[in-house]
PDB file of C-alpha atoms and ligand atoms in Angstrom:
ATOM      1  CA  MET A   1      33.628 -36.739  58.070  1.00 91.00           C
ATOM      2  CA  LYS A   2      30.361 -34.935  58.746  1.00 97.00           C
ATOM      3  CA  LYS A   3      29.705 -33.895  62.343  1.00 98.00           C
ATOM      4  CA  VAL A   4      26.392 -34.676  63.994  1.00 98.00           C
ATOM      5  CA  VAL A   5      24.692 -31.675  65.590  1.00 98.00           C
ATOM      6  CA  LEU A   6      21.571 -32.121  67.719  1.00 99.00           C
ATOM      7  CA  ILE A   7      19.517 -28.987  68.284  1.00 99.00           C
ATOM      8  CA  THR A   8      16.658 -29.265  70.771  1.00 99.00           C
ATOM      9  CA  GLY A   9      13.520 -27.229  70.128  1.00 98.00           C
ATOM     10  CA  ALA A  10      14.530 -26.664  66.519  1.00 98.00           C
ATOM     11  CA  SER A  11      11.018 -26.614  65.052  1.00 97.00           C
ATOM     12  CA  LYS A  12      10.876 -22.823  65.197  1.00 97.00           C
ATOM     13  CA  GLY A  13      12.450 -19.599  66.446  1.00 98.00           C
ATOM     14  CA  ILE A  14      16.070 -19.633  67.548  1.00 99.00           C
ATOM     15  CA  GLY A  15      16.441 -23.420  67.234  1.00 99.00           C
ATOM     16  CA  SER A  16      15.257 -23.366  63.639  1.00 98.00           C
ATOM     17  CA  ALA A  17      17.724 -20.567  62.775  1.00 98.00           C
ATOM     18  CA  ILE A  18      20.538 -22.577  64.404  1.00 98.00           C
ATOM     19  CA  ALA A  19      19.582 -25.648  62.325  1.00 98.00           C
ATOM     20  CA  LYS A  20      19.692 -23.540  59.140  1.00 98.00           C
ATOM     21  CA  ARG A  21      23.089 -22.117  60.142  1.00 98.00           C
ATOM     22  CA  PHE A  22      24.532 -25.625  60.435  1.00 98.00           C
ATOM     23  CA  ALA A  23      23.037 -26.731  57.096  1.00 97.00           C
ATOM     24  CA  THR A  24      26.323 -26.229  55.314  1.00 92.00           C
ATOM     25  CA  GLY A  25      26.936 -29.760  54.076  1.00 88.00           C
ATOM     26  CA  GLU A  26      29.575 -30.367  56.754  1.00 96.00           C
ATOM     27  CA  TYR A  27      27.021 -31.319  59.389  1.00 98.00           C
ATOM     28  CA  ILE A  28      24.241 -33.836  59.900  1.00 98.00           C
ATOM     29  CA  VAL A  29      21.513 -31.677  61.419  1.00 98.00           C
ATOM     30  CA  VAL A  30      19.179 -33.377  63.893  1.00 98.00           C
ATOM     31  CA  ILE A  31      16.044 -31.324  64.483  1.00 98.00           C
ATOM     32  CA  ASN A  32      14.357 -32.100  67.787  1.00 99.00           C
ATOM     33  CA  TYR A  33      10.754 -31.012  68.310  1.00 98.00           C
ATOM     34  CA  ASN A  34       7.994 -31.842  70.729  1.00 98.00           C
ATOM     35  CA  LYS A  35       4.671 -30.481  69.439  1.00 98.00           C
ATOM     36  CA  SER A  36       5.437 -28.699  66.165  1.00 98.00           C
ATOM     37  CA  GLU A  37       5.891 -31.640  63.812  1.00 98.00           C
ATOM     38  CA  ALA A  38       4.920 -29.880  60.556  1.00 98.00           C
ATOM     39  CA  PRO A  39       7.448 -27.013  60.847  1.00 98.00           C
ATOM     40  CA  ALA A  40      10.165 -29.482  61.909  1.00 98.00           C
ATOM     41  CA  LEU A  41       9.526 -31.692  58.850  1.00 98.00           C
ATOM     42  CA  SER A  42       9.406 -28.697  56.550  1.00 98.00           C
ATOM     43  CA  LEU A  43      12.754 -27.452  57.925  1.00 98.00           C
ATOM     44  CA  SER A  44      14.290 -30.888  57.456  1.00 98.00           C
ATOM     45  CA  ASN A  45      13.027 -31.020  53.841  1.00 98.00           C
ATOM     46  CA  GLU A  46      14.388 -27.519  53.203  1.00 98.00           C
ATOM     47  CA  ILE A  47      17.857 -28.558  54.423  1.00 98.00           C
ATOM     48  CA  ILE A  48      17.819 -31.770  52.367  1.00 97.00           C
ATOM     49  CA  ALA A  49      16.612 -29.885  49.259  1.00 96.00           C
ATOM     50  CA  THR A  50      19.645 -27.604  49.463  1.00 95.00           C
ATOM     51  CA  GLY A  51      22.068 -30.548  49.607  1.00 95.00           C
ATOM     52  CA  GLY A  52      22.328 -30.905  53.383  1.00 96.00           C
ATOM     53  CA  THR A  53      21.669 -33.878  55.650  1.00 97.00           C
ATOM     54  CA  ALA A  54      18.919 -33.640  58.247  1.00 98.00           C
ATOM     55  CA  MET A  55      16.549 -35.722  60.316  1.00 98.00           C
ATOM     56  CA  CYS A  56      13.732 -34.949  62.752  1.00 98.00           C
ATOM     57  CA  CYS A  57      13.357 -36.506  66.184  1.00 98.00           C
ATOM     58  CA  LYS A  58      10.321 -36.057  68.373  1.00 98.00           C
ATOM     59  CA  ALA A  59      11.070 -35.940  72.106  1.00 98.00           C
ATOM     60  CA  ASP A  60       9.871 -33.970  75.081  1.00 99.00           C
ATOM     61  CA  VAL A  61      13.213 -32.891  76.582  1.00 99.00           C
ATOM     62  CA  SER A  62      11.725 -32.912  80.079  1.00 99.00           C
ATOM     63  CA  ASN A  63      11.042 -36.649  79.733  1.00 98.00           C
ATOM     64  CA  ALA A  64      14.193 -38.727  80.318  1.00 98.00           C
ATOM     65  CA  THR A  65      12.777 -41.789  78.507  1.00 98.00           C
ATOM     66  CA  ASP A  66      11.863 -39.723  75.434  1.00 98.00           C
ATOM     67  CA  VAL A  67      15.376 -38.278  75.408  1.00 99.00           C
ATOM     68  CA  LYS A  68      17.074 -41.693  75.783  1.00 98.00           C
ATOM     69  CA  ASN A  69      14.994 -43.019  72.859  1.00 98.00           C
ATOM     70  CA  MET A  70      15.888 -39.992  70.740  1.00 98.00           C
ATOM     71  CA  ILE A  71      19.620 -40.401  71.412  1.00 98.00           C
ATOM     72  CA  SER A  72      19.434 -44.161  70.666  1.00 98.00           C
ATOM     73  CA  GLU A  73      17.779 -43.366  67.329  1.00 98.00           C
ATOM     74  CA  ILE A  74      20.555 -40.887  66.462  1.00 98.00           C
ATOM     75  CA  ILE A  75      23.335 -43.256  67.590  1.00 98.00           C
ATOM     76  CA  ASN A  76      21.844 -46.144  65.593  1.00 98.00           C
ATOM     77  CA  LYS A  77      21.864 -43.985  62.478  1.00 97.00           C
ATOM     78  CA  PHE A  78      24.969 -41.819  62.843  1.00 97.00           C
ATOM     79  CA  SER A  79      27.044 -43.474  65.646  1.00 97.00           C
ATOM     80  CA  THR A  80      27.676 -40.333  67.669  1.00 97.00           C
ATOM     81  CA  VAL A  81      26.661 -36.788  68.610  1.00 98.00           C
ATOM     82  CA  ASP A  82      29.472 -34.257  68.157  1.00 98.00           C
ATOM     83  CA  ILE A  83      27.557 -31.101  69.083  1.00 99.00           C
ATOM     84  CA  LEU A  84      24.566 -30.633  71.384  1.00 99.00           C
ATOM     85  CA  ILE A  85      22.670 -27.364  71.450  1.00 98.00           C
ATOM     86  CA  ASN A  86      20.227 -27.286  74.343  1.00 99.00           C
ATOM     87  CA  ASN A  87      17.806 -24.689  73.048  1.00 99.00           C
ATOM     88  CA  ALA A  88      14.304 -25.998  73.860  1.00 99.00           C
ATOM     89  CA  GLY A  89      12.571 -23.727  76.318  1.00 98.00           C
ATOM     90  CA  ILE A  90       9.314 -22.221  77.506  1.00 98.00           C
ATOM     91  CA  SER A  91       8.517 -19.025  79.363  1.00 98.00           C
ATOM     92  CA  TYR A  92       5.874 -17.856  81.792  1.00 97.00           C
ATOM     93  CA  GLU A  93       5.017 -14.310  82.747  1.00 96.00           C
ATOM     94  CA  GLY A  94       3.187 -13.624  86.004  1.00 97.00           C
ATOM     95  CA  LEU A  95       3.702 -12.709  89.632  1.00 98.00           C
ATOM     96  CA  LEU A  96       5.418 -15.314  91.801  1.00 98.00           C
ATOM     97  CA  SER A  97       2.250 -15.389  93.899  1.00 98.00           C
ATOM     98  CA  ASP A  98       0.320 -16.461  90.779  1.00 98.00           C
ATOM     99  CA  THR A  99       2.846 -19.120  89.773  1.00 98.00           C
ATOM    100  CA  SER A 100       1.263 -22.492  90.484  1.00 98.00           C
ATOM    101  CA  ASP A 101       3.319 -25.536  91.442  1.00 98.00           C
ATOM    102  CA  GLU A 102       2.438 -26.968  88.042  1.00 98.00           C
ATOM    103  CA  ILE A 103       3.773 -23.936  86.157  1.00 98.00           C
ATOM    104  CA  TRP A 104       6.933 -23.846  88.291  1.00 98.00           C
ATOM    105  CA  ASN A 105       7.592 -27.568  87.785  1.00 98.00           C
ATOM    106  CA  ASN A 106       6.944 -27.355  84.055  1.00 98.00           C
ATOM    107  CA  ILE A 107       9.348 -24.433  83.564  1.00 98.00           C
ATOM    108  CA  ILE A 108      12.119 -26.119  85.582  1.00 98.00           C
ATOM    109  CA  ALA A 109      11.476 -29.514  83.939  1.00 99.00           C
ATOM    110  CA  THR A 110      11.699 -28.117  80.413  1.00 99.00           C
ATOM    111  CA  ASN A 111      14.360 -25.418  80.770  1.00 99.00           C
ATOM    112  CA  LEU A 112      16.692 -27.028  83.322  1.00 99.00           C
ATOM    113  CA  THR A 113      15.952 -30.757  83.633  1.00 99.00           C
ATOM    114  CA  GLY A 114      15.708 -30.858  79.823  1.00 99.00           C
ATOM    115  CA  VAL A 115      19.315 -29.645  79.643  1.00 99.00           C
ATOM    116  CA  PHE A 116      20.321 -32.311  82.193  1.00 99.00           C
ATOM    117  CA  ASN A 117      18.485 -35.107  80.331  1.00 99.00           C
ATOM    118  CA  CYS A 118      19.947 -34.312  76.905  1.00 99.00           C
ATOM    119  CA  THR A 119      23.452 -33.611  78.158  1.00 99.00           C
ATOM    120  CA  LYS A 120      23.609 -36.770  80.275  1.00 98.00           C
ATOM    121  CA  ALA A 121      22.465 -38.865  77.309  1.00 98.00           C
ATOM    122  CA  VAL A 122      25.072 -37.534  74.832  1.00 98.00           C
ATOM    123  CA  LEU A 123      28.083 -37.080  77.117  1.00 98.00           C
ATOM    124  CA  PRO A 124      29.296 -40.720  77.036  1.00 98.00           C
ATOM    125  CA  TYR A 125      29.700 -40.476  73.235  1.00 98.00           C
ATOM    126  CA  MET A 126      31.561 -37.173  73.434  1.00 98.00           C
ATOM    127  CA  ILE A 127      33.832 -38.403  76.236  1.00 98.00           C
ATOM    128  CA  ASN A 128      34.506 -41.614  74.319  1.00 98.00           C
ATOM    129  CA  GLN A 129      35.716 -39.655  71.289  1.00 98.00           C
ATOM    130  CA  LYS A 130      37.476 -37.098  73.558  1.00 98.00           C
ATOM    131  CA  LYS A 131      35.782 -34.266  71.679  1.00 98.00           C
ATOM    132  CA  GLY A 132      32.477 -32.464  71.858  1.00 98.00           C
ATOM    133  CA  LYS A 133      30.759 -29.111  72.128  1.00 98.00           C
ATOM    134  CA  ILE A 134      27.723 -28.304  74.221  1.00 99.00           C
ATOM    135  CA  ILE A 135      25.931 -24.975  73.939  1.00 99.00           C
ATOM    136  CA  ASN A 136      23.192 -24.151  76.402  1.00 99.00           C
ATOM    137  CA  ILE A 137      20.765 -21.366  75.581  1.00 99.00           C
ATOM    138  CA  SER A 138      20.209 -19.390  78.782  1.00 98.00           C
ATOM    139  CA  SER A 139      18.866 -15.816  78.821  1.00 98.00           C
ATOM    140  CA  ILE A 140      19.835 -12.359  80.012  1.00 98.00           C
ATOM    141  CA  TRP A 141      17.101 -12.929  82.604  1.00 98.00           C
ATOM    142  CA  GLY A 142      19.255 -15.757  83.959  1.00 98.00           C
ATOM    143  CA  ILE A 143      21.943 -13.114  84.558  1.00 98.00           C
ATOM    144  CA  CYS A 144      19.872 -10.061  85.578  1.00 96.00           C
ATOM    145  CA  GLY A 145      16.580 -11.607  86.736  1.00 97.00           C
ATOM    146  CA  ALA A 146      13.262 -10.414  85.294  1.00 96.00           C
ATOM    147  CA  SER A 147      10.353  -9.140  87.353  1.00 97.00           C
ATOM    148  CA  CYS A 148       7.292 -11.386  86.827  1.00 97.00           C
ATOM    149  CA  GLU A 149       9.512 -14.119  85.385  1.00 98.00           C
ATOM    150  CA  VAL A 150      10.945 -15.648  88.548  1.00 98.00           C
ATOM    151  CA  ALA A 151      10.554 -19.289  87.498  1.00 98.00           C
ATOM    152  CA  TYR A 152      11.992 -18.576  84.044  1.00 98.00           C
ATOM    153  CA  SER A 153      14.901 -16.543  85.463  1.00 98.00           C
ATOM    154  CA  ALA A 154      15.650 -19.263  88.050  1.00 98.00           C
ATOM    155  CA  SER A 155      15.675 -21.947  85.349  1.00 99.00           C
ATOM    156  CA  LYS A 156      17.986 -19.895  83.141  1.00 98.00           C
ATOM    157  CA  SER A 157      20.355 -19.071  86.061  1.00 98.00           C
ATOM    158  CA  GLY A 158      20.377 -22.804  86.749  1.00 99.00           C
ATOM    159  CA  VAL A 159      21.506 -23.424  83.187  1.00 99.00           C
ATOM    160  CA  ILE A 160      24.448 -21.057  83.725  1.00 99.00           C
ATOM    161  CA  GLY A 161      25.521 -22.823  86.946  1.00 99.00           C
ATOM    162  CA  PHE A 162      25.088 -26.194  85.231  1.00 99.00           C
ATOM    163  CA  SER A 163      27.269 -25.098  82.292  1.00 99.00           C
ATOM    164  CA  LYS A 164      30.111 -23.682  84.407  1.00 98.00           C
ATOM    165  CA  ALA A 165      30.255 -26.750  86.649  1.00 99.00           C
ATOM    166  CA  LEU A 166      30.095 -29.171  83.728  1.00 99.00           C
ATOM    167  CA  ALA A 167      32.756 -27.237  81.799  1.00 99.00           C
ATOM    168  CA  LYS A 168      35.165 -27.914  84.695  1.00 98.00           C
ATOM    169  CA  GLU A 169      34.134 -31.553  84.909  1.00 98.00           C
ATOM    170  CA  VAL A 170      34.430 -32.489  81.229  1.00 98.00           C
ATOM    171  CA  GLY A 171      37.093 -30.054  79.973  1.00 98.00           C
ATOM    172  CA  PRO A 172      39.811 -32.679  80.610  1.00 98.00           C
ATOM    173  CA  SER A 173      37.763 -35.060  78.410  1.00 98.00           C
ATOM    174  CA  GLY A 174      37.872 -32.655  75.461  1.00 98.00           C
ATOM    175  CA  VAL A 175      34.311 -31.367  75.814  1.00 98.00           C
ATOM    176  CA  ASN A 176      33.611 -27.610  75.783  1.00 99.00           C
ATOM    177  CA  VAL A 177      30.472 -26.298  77.481  1.00 99.00           C
ATOM    178  CA  ASN A 178      29.307 -22.738  76.949  1.00 99.00           C
ATOM    179  CA  CYS A 179      26.165 -20.666  77.382  1.00 98.00           C
ATOM    180  CA  ILE A 180      24.550 -18.067  75.188  1.00 99.00           C
ATOM    181  CA  ALA A 181      22.399 -15.527  76.995  1.00 98.00           C
ATOM    182  CA  PRO A 182      20.120 -13.917  74.397  1.00 98.00           C
ATOM    183  CA  GLY A 183      18.413 -10.589  75.010  1.00 98.00           C
ATOM    184  CA  ILE A 184      14.995  -9.921  73.483  1.00 97.00           C
ATOM    185  CA  ILE A 185      14.868 -11.906  70.246  1.00 98.00           C
ATOM    186  CA  ASP A 186      12.099 -11.655  67.671  1.00 97.00           C
ATOM    187  CA  THR A 187      10.410 -15.072  67.973  1.00 98.00           C
ATOM    188  CA  ASP A 188       7.018 -16.488  68.965  1.00 97.00           C
ATOM    189  CA  MET A 189       8.190 -16.462  72.600  1.00 97.00           C
ATOM    190  CA  ASN A 190       7.770 -12.671  72.554  1.00 96.00           C
ATOM    191  CA  ASN A 191       4.397 -12.603  70.802  1.00 95.00           C
ATOM    192  CA  ASN A 192       2.915 -11.163  73.997  1.00 93.00           C
ATOM    193  CA  LEU A 193       4.993  -7.968  73.661  1.00 94.00           C
ATOM    194  CA  THR A 194       3.271  -4.933  72.161  1.00 94.00           C
ATOM    195  CA  GLU A 195       5.018  -2.668  69.647  1.00 94.00           C
ATOM    196  CA  GLN A 196       5.307  -0.116  72.480  1.00 96.00           C
ATOM    197  CA  ASP A 197       6.944  -2.727  74.775  1.00 94.00           C
ATOM    198  CA  LYS A 198       9.498  -3.425  72.036  1.00 94.00           C
ATOM    199  CA  LYS A 199      10.106   0.303  71.450  1.00 96.00           C
ATOM    200  CA  ASP A 200      10.667   0.867  75.187  1.00 95.00           C
ATOM    201  CA  PHE A 201      13.094  -2.038  75.302  1.00 94.00           C
ATOM    202  CA  VAL A 202      15.049  -0.828  72.275  1.00 97.00           C
ATOM    203  CA  GLU A 203      15.507   2.559  73.977  1.00 96.00           C
ATOM    204  CA  GLU A 204      17.550   0.782  76.672  1.00 94.00           C
ATOM    205  CA  LEU A 205      19.858  -0.868  74.140  1.00 97.00           C
ATOM    206  CA  PRO A 206      23.244   0.437  72.941  1.00 98.00           C
ATOM    207  CA  ILE A 207      22.529  -1.403  69.670  1.00 98.00           C
ATOM    208  CA  SER A 208      19.154   0.024  68.754  1.00 97.00           C
ATOM    209  CA  ARG A 209      17.198  -2.994  67.585  1.00 97.00           C
ATOM    210  CA  ILE A 210      15.528  -6.147  68.819  1.00 97.00           C
ATOM    211  CA  GLY A 211      17.681  -9.212  68.175  1.00 98.00           C
ATOM    212  CA  ASN A 212      16.852 -11.793  65.572  1.00 98.00           C
ATOM    213  CA  ALA A 213      17.252 -15.559  65.668  1.00 98.00           C
ATOM    214  CA  LYS A 214      20.187 -15.391  63.250  1.00 98.00           C
ATOM    215  CA  ASP A 215      22.164 -13.317  65.790  1.00 98.00           C
ATOM    216  CA  ILE A 216      21.992 -16.280  68.157  1.00 99.00           C
ATOM    217  CA  ALA A 217      22.562 -18.862  65.422  1.00 98.00           C
ATOM    218  CA  ASP A 218      25.768 -17.136  64.276  1.00 98.00           C
ATOM    219  CA  THR A 219      27.058 -17.089  67.866  1.00 98.00           C
ATOM    220  CA  ALA A 220      26.259 -20.768  68.382  1.00 99.00           C
ATOM    221  CA  PHE A 221      27.997 -21.626  65.114  1.00 98.00           C
ATOM    222  CA  PHE A 222      31.113 -19.713  66.188  1.00 98.00           C
ATOM    223  CA  LEU A 223      31.200 -21.361  69.641  1.00 98.00           C
ATOM    224  CA  CYS A 224      31.018 -24.789  67.977  1.00 98.00           C
ATOM    225  CA  SER A 225      33.814 -24.012  65.523  1.00 98.00           C
ATOM    226  CA  GLU A 226      37.505 -24.757  65.977  1.00 97.00           C
ATOM    227  CA  SER A 227      38.022 -20.987  66.397  1.00 98.00           C
ATOM    228  CA  ALA A 228      36.391 -21.368  69.832  1.00 98.00           C
ATOM    229  CA  ASP A 229      38.321 -24.442  70.984  1.00 98.00           C
ATOM    230  CA  TYR A 230      39.914 -22.521  73.891  1.00 98.00           C
ATOM    231  CA  ILE A 231      36.596 -21.121  75.162  1.00 98.00           C
ATOM    232  CA  THR A 232      34.721 -23.051  77.846  1.00 99.00           C
ATOM    233  CA  GLY A 233      32.473 -22.302  80.818  1.00 98.00           C
ATOM    234  CA  GLN A 234      31.570 -18.887  79.406  1.00 98.00           C
ATOM    235  CA  VAL A 235      28.286 -17.027  79.196  1.00 98.00           C
ATOM    236  CA  LEU A 236      28.128 -14.954  76.049  1.00 98.00           C
ATOM    237  CA  ALA A 237      25.389 -12.325  76.227  1.00 98.00           C
ATOM    238  CA  VAL A 238      23.976 -11.651  72.757  1.00 98.00           C
ATOM    239  CA  ASP A 239      21.682  -8.847  73.789  1.00 98.00           C
ATOM    240  CA  GLY A 240      22.554  -5.657  71.930  1.00 98.00           C
ATOM    241  CA  GLY A 241      24.465  -4.526  75.018  1.00 97.00           C
ATOM    242  CA  TYR A 242      21.465  -4.661  77.399  1.00 95.00           C
ATOM    243  CA  SER A 243      23.377  -6.333  80.218  1.00 93.00           C
ATOM    244  CA  ILE A 244      26.441  -4.018  80.285  1.00 93.00           C
TER     245      ILE A 244
HETATM  246  P1  LIG B   1       9.989 -20.384  70.531  1.00 67.07           P
HETATM  247  O1  LIG B   1       9.948 -19.728  69.208  1.00 67.07           O
HETATM  248  O2  LIG B   1       8.803 -20.390  71.409  1.00 67.07           O
HETATM  249  O3  LIG B   1      10.510 -21.894  70.320  1.00 67.07           O
HETATM  250  C1  LIG B   1      10.646 -22.749  71.406  1.00 67.07           C
HETATM  251  C2  LIG B   1      11.099 -24.099  70.900  1.00 67.07           C
HETATM  252  O4  LIG B   1      11.266 -24.967  72.034  1.00 67.07           O
HETATM  253  C3  LIG B   1      10.094 -24.740  69.975  1.00 67.07           C
HETATM  254  O5  LIG B   1      10.768 -25.318  68.873  1.00 67.07           O
HETATM  255  C4  LIG B   1       9.465 -25.837  70.838  1.00 67.07           C
HETATM  256  O6  LIG B   1       9.128 -27.000  70.088  1.00 67.07           O
HETATM  257  C5  LIG B   1      10.612 -26.182  71.760  1.00 67.07           C
HETATM  258  N1  LIG B   1      10.155 -26.828  72.980  1.00 67.07           N
HETATM  259  C6  LIG B   1       9.411 -26.305  73.993  1.00 67.07           C
HETATM  260  N2  LIG B   1       9.211 -27.230  74.933  1.00 67.07           N
HETATM  261  C7  LIG B   1       9.818 -28.362  74.520  1.00 67.07           C
HETATM  262  C8  LIG B   1       9.967 -29.667  75.059  1.00 67.07           C
HETATM  263  N3  LIG B   1       9.432 -29.999  76.241  1.00 67.07           N
HETATM  264  N4  LIG B   1      10.689 -30.577  74.364  1.00 67.07           N
HETATM  265  C9  LIG B   1      11.236 -30.269  73.167  1.00 67.07           C
HETATM  266  N5  LIG B   1      11.122 -29.051  72.597  1.00 67.07           N
HETATM  267  C10 LIG B   1      10.418 -28.121  73.274  1.00 67.07           C
HETATM  268  O7  LIG B   1      11.139 -19.743  71.452  1.00 67.07           O
HETATM  269  P2  LIG B   1      12.581 -19.164  71.095  1.00 67.07           P
HETATM  270  O8  LIG B   1      12.524 -17.702  71.313  1.00 67.07           O
HETATM  271  O9  LIG B   1      13.080 -19.690  69.820  1.00 67.07           O
HETATM  272  O10 LIG B   1      13.399 -19.785  72.314  1.00 67.07           O
HETATM  273  C11 LIG B   1      14.471 -20.710  72.166  1.00 67.07           C
HETATM  274  C12 LIG B   1      15.319 -20.674  73.417  1.00 67.07           C
HETATM  275  O11 LIG B   1      15.882 -19.365  73.567  1.00 67.07           O
HETATM  276  C13 LIG B   1      14.548 -20.950  74.700  1.00 67.07           C
HETATM  277  O12 LIG B   1      15.327 -21.719  75.567  1.00 67.07           O
HETATM  278  C14 LIG B   1      14.339 -19.567  75.284  1.00 67.07           C
HETATM  279  O13 LIG B   1      14.175 -19.592  76.672  1.00 67.07           O
HETATM  280  C15 LIG B   1      15.646 -18.890  74.876  1.00 67.07           C
HETATM  281  N6  LIG B   1      15.565 -17.433  74.857  1.00 67.07           N
HETATM  282  C16 LIG B   1      14.704 -16.776  74.032  1.00 67.07           C
HETATM  283  C17 LIG B   1      14.676 -15.394  74.072  1.00 67.07           C
HETATM  284  C18 LIG B   1      13.755 -14.586  73.193  1.00 67.07           C
HETATM  285  O14 LIG B   1      13.673 -13.361  73.402  1.00 67.07           O
HETATM  286  N7  LIG B   1      13.080 -15.173  72.233  1.00 67.07           N
HETATM  287  C19 LIG B   1      15.517 -14.689  74.945  1.00 67.07           C
HETATM  288  C20 LIG B   1      16.365 -15.389  75.768  1.00 67.07           C
HETATM  289  C21 LIG B   1      16.398 -16.771  75.717  1.00 67.07           C
HETATM  290  P3  LIG B   1       7.619 -27.548  69.901  1.00 67.07           P
HETATM  291  O15 LIG B   1       6.797 -26.382  69.419  1.00 67.07           O
HETATM  292  O16 LIG B   1       7.805 -28.627  68.894  1.00 67.07           O
HETATM  293  O17 LIG B   1       7.184 -28.045  71.246  1.00 67.07           O
END
């Protein structure tokens, strides 16, 4: 039987690459988006055209009602969610002194409360079937902390604490919870970086290149496979060695 995988923020970047990685025919790929409807639909069509099964669901992950409606839609159609990949996220660069309450709240609501909303909504189905995999996309900045990205780093550290605690709570129910902590990955999120910024960053890396979305997608796919059944509560840094 096909497994249902829900990927939040799958309209572009890392989420889109994860959706493509799961488009193998063995999975029903649910593409969540908030604003980018056209790319989400085009991705869904691409997966269907190559023989896969996909659907798009609009929901703002920071909005609990939106998330509940999205999960109801998926359950009505496919009866369960086997894999949840909490990938949706936003970033903000600026001094803490320039971080308004609104920016702070928006970062935490999307990056951390979004993980809470989606996880809480799917867990009953996973626990009921005594099987499930949850992957939360954190960041190396959630491990190391980034100057001028305090809100973002705090939200991503929160995701790590959330994942470790939940892994202990739901491991006995057959649900694995792990984190991926990407380094600098070539997506729209880093459009603000200059070529020189990227060059400087690469100089600090044992593996001398910026990461790509497929690097993260391959890791997520592995962590959701049976080969990773004995791995839970872990934070896997996929960062070219930046954090060692
Ligand atoms: P991206 O290209 O900017 O894509 C972000 C995705 O998140 C988009 O699909 C966007 O969908 C979605 N999203 C944002 N807010 C949302 C909301 N409220 N509800 C639902 N979806 C929402 O960024 P990315 O680089 O792929 O980032 C993906 C994840 O990786 C994020 O959690 C990010 O923090 C993490 N990460 C990225 C890097 C990096 O270097 N790129 C490094 C470490 C961690 P819409 O456009 O439809 O709103």
